[in-house]
CSV table of C-alpha atoms in Angstrom, one decimal:
chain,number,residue,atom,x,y,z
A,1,UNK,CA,-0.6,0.2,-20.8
A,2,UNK,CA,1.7,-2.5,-19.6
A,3,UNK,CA,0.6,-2.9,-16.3
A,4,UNK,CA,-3.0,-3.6,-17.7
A,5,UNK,CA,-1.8,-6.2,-20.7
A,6,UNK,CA,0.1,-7.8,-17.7
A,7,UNK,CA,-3.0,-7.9,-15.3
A,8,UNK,CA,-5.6,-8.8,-18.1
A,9,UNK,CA,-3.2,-11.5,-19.0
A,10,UNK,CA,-2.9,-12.8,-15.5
A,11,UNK,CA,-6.6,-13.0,-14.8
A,12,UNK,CA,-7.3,-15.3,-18.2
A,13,UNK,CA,-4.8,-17.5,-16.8
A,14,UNK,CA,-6.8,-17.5,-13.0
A,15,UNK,CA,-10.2,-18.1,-15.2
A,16,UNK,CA,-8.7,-21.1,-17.0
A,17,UNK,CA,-6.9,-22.8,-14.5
A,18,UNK,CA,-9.9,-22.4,-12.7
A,19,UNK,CA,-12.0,-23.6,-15.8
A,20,UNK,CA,-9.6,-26.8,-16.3
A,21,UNK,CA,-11.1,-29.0,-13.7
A,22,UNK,CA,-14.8,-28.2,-15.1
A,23,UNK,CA,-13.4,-28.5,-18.7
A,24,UNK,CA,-12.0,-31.9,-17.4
A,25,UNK,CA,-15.2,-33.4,-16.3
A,26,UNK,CA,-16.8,-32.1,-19.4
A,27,UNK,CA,-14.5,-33.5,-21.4
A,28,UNK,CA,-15.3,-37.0,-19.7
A,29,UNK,CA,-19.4,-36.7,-19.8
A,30,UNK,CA,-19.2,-35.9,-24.2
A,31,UNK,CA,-16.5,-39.0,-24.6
A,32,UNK,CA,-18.5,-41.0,-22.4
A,33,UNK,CA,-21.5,-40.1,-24.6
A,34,UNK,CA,-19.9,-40.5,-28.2
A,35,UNK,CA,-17.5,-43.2,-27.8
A,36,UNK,CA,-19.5,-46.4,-28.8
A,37,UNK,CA,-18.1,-48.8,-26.7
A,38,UNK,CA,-18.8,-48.5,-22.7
A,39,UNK,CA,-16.0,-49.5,-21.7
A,40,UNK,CA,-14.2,-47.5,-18.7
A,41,UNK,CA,-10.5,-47.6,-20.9
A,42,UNK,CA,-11.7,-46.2,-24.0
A,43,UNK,CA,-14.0,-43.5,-22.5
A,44,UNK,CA,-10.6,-42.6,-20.1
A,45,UNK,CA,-8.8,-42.6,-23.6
A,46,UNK,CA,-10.6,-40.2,-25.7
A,47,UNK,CA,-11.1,-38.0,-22.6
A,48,UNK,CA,-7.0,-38.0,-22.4
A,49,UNK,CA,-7.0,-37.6,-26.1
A,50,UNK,CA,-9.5,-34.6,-26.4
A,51,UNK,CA,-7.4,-33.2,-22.9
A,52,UNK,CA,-4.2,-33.7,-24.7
A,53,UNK,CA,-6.0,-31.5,-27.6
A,54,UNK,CA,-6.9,-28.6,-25.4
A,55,UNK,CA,-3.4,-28.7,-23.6
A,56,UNK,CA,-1.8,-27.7,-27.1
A,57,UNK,CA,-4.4,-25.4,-27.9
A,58,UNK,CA,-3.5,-23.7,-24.7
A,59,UNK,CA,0.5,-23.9,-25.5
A,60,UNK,CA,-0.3,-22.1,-29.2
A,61,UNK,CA,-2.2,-19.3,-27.4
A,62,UNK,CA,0.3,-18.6,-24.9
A,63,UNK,CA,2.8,-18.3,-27.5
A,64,UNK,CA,1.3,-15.9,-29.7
A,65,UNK,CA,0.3,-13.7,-26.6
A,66,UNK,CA,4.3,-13.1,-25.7
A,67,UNK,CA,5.5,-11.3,-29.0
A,68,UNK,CA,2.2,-8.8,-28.1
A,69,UNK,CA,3.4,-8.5,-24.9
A,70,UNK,CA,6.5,-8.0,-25.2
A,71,UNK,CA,6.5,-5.2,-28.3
A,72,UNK,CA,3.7,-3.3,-26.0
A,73,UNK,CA,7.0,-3.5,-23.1
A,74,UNK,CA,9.1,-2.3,-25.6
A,75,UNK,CA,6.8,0.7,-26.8
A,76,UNK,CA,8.3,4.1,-25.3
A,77,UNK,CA,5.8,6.9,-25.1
A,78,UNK,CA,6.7,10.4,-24.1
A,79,UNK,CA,5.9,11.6,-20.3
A,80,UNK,CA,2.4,13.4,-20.1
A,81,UNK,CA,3.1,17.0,-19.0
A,82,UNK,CA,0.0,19.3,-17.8
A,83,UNK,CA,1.4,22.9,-16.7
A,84,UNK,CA,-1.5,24.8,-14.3
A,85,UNK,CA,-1.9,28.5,-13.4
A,86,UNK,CA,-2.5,28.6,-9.3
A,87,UNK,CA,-2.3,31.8,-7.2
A,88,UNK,CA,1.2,30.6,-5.8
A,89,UNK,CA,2.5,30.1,-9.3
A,90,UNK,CA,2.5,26.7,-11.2
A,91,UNK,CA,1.5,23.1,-10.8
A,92,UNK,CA,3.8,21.1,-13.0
A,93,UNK,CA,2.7,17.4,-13.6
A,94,UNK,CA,4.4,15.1,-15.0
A,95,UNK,CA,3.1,11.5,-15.3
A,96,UNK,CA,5.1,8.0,-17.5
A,97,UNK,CA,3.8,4.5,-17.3
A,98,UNK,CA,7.6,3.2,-16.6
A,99,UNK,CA,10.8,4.4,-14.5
A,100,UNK,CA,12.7,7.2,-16.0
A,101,UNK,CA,15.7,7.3,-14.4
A,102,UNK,CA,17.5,10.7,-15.0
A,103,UNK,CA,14.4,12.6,-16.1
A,104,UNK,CA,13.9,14.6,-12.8
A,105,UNK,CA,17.5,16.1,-13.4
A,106,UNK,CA,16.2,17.7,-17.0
A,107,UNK,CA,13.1,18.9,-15.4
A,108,UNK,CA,14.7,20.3,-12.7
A,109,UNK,CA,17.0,22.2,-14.7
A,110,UNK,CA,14.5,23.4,-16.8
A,111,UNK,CA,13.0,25.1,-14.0
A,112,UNK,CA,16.5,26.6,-12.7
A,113,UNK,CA,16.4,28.0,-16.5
A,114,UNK,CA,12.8,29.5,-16.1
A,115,UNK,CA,13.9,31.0,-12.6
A,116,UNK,CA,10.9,28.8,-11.4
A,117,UNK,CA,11.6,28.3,-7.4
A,118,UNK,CA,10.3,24.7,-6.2
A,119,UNK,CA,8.1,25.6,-3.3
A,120,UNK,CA,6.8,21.7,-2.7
A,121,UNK,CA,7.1,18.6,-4.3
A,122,UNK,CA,6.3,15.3,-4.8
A,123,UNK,CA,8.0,12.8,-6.7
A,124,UNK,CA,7.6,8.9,-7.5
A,125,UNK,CA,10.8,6.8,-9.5
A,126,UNK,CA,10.0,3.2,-8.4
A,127,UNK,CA,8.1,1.8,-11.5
A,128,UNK,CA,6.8,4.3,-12.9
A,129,UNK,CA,7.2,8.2,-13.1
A,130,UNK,CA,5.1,10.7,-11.7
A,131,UNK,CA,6.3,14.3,-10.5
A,132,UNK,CA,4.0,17.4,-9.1
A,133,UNK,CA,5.4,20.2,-8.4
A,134,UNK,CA,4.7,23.8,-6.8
A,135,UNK,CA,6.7,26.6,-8.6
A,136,UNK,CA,6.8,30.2,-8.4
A,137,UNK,CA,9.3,32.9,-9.8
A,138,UNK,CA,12.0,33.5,-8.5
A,139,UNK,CA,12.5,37.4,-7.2
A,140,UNK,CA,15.5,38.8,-9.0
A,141,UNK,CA,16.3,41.6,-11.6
A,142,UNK,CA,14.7,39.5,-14.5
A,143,UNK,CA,11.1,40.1,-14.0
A,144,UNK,CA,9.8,39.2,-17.1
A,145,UNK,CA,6.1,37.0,-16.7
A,146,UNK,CA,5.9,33.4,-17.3
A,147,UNK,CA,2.7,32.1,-18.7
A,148,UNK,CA,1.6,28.6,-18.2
A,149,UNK,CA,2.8,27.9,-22.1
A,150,UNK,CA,6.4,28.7,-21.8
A,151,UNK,CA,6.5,26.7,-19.1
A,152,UNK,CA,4.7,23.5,-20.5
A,153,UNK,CA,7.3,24.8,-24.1
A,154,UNK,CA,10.2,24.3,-21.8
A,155,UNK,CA,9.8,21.4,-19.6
A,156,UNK,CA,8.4,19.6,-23.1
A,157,UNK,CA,11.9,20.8,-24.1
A,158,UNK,CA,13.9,19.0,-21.6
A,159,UNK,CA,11.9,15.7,-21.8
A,160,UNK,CA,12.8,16.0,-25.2
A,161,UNK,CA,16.0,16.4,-24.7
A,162,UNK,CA,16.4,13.3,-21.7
A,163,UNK,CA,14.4,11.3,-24.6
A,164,UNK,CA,17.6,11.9,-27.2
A,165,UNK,CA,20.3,11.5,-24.4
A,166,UNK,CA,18.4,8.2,-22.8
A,167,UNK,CA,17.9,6.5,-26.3
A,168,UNK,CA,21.4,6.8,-27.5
């Protein structure tokens, strides 16, 4: 979500800096038509005013674009989790907008608990989150099923849980 406020923001900016010098000559051809007198230093004068105009316009929009921004950076939503049944066992994904740093040690021990064995994995923790794993039970004398719920109850459970620790 903040990625795309940040790009949609940057591409106004491109489209009126690109816009200014049309704007500019604009400007120039409407004072040249409604100022009165011909002369070249009054026609350069209201263009500067009407410019000056725009300019501040331009200042207040950029200022009341920030506080958005910045409480959209400060919003905090929860990891998407999708849990899959496959032959070899589960697909766990796990997908956040922003960095989560300690949030691959919960998951991971929420699969110890489960007795879920990692068969492959891939995970991402630059800017933003994004784990998929393979996982299968473990053989041992606990041979009770897992179903695709349990899982998704218990992974949930530790996101929860990094949520609480990482907000305190």
């Amino acid at each position: 979500m903040v990625s795309k406020v940040h790009k949609r923001t940057a591409m106004y900016r491109r489209k009126l800096q690109l816009l200014l010098p049309v704007v500019a000559i604009a400007v120039i051809v409407i004072a040249m038509t409604r100022i009165a007198a011909h002369s070249k230093t009054s026609v350069i004068l209201g263009a500067t005013e009407y410019i000056q105009g725009l300019k501040q316009k331009l200042e207040e929009l950029k200022q009341l674009s920030v506080p958005t921004t910045q409480s959209i950076v400060d919003y905090n939503p929860m990891p998407k989790l999708k849990v899959e049944v496959q032959e070899e066992g589960f697909v766990i994904k796990v997908l956040s907008e922003r960095s989560c740093q300690g949030l691959l040690v919960f998951i991971l021990e929420a699969f110890e608990e489960l007795g879920l064995e990692v068969l492959h994995a891939r995970v991402s923790c630059v800017n933003d989150f994004c784990l998929e794993a393979v996982g299968n039970k473990e053989n041992n004398e606990d041979t009770s099923p897992l179903s695709a719920q349990l899982v998704e109850e218990v992974v949930s459970q530790a996101i929860q849980n990094w949520r609480e620790v990482t907000q305190h």
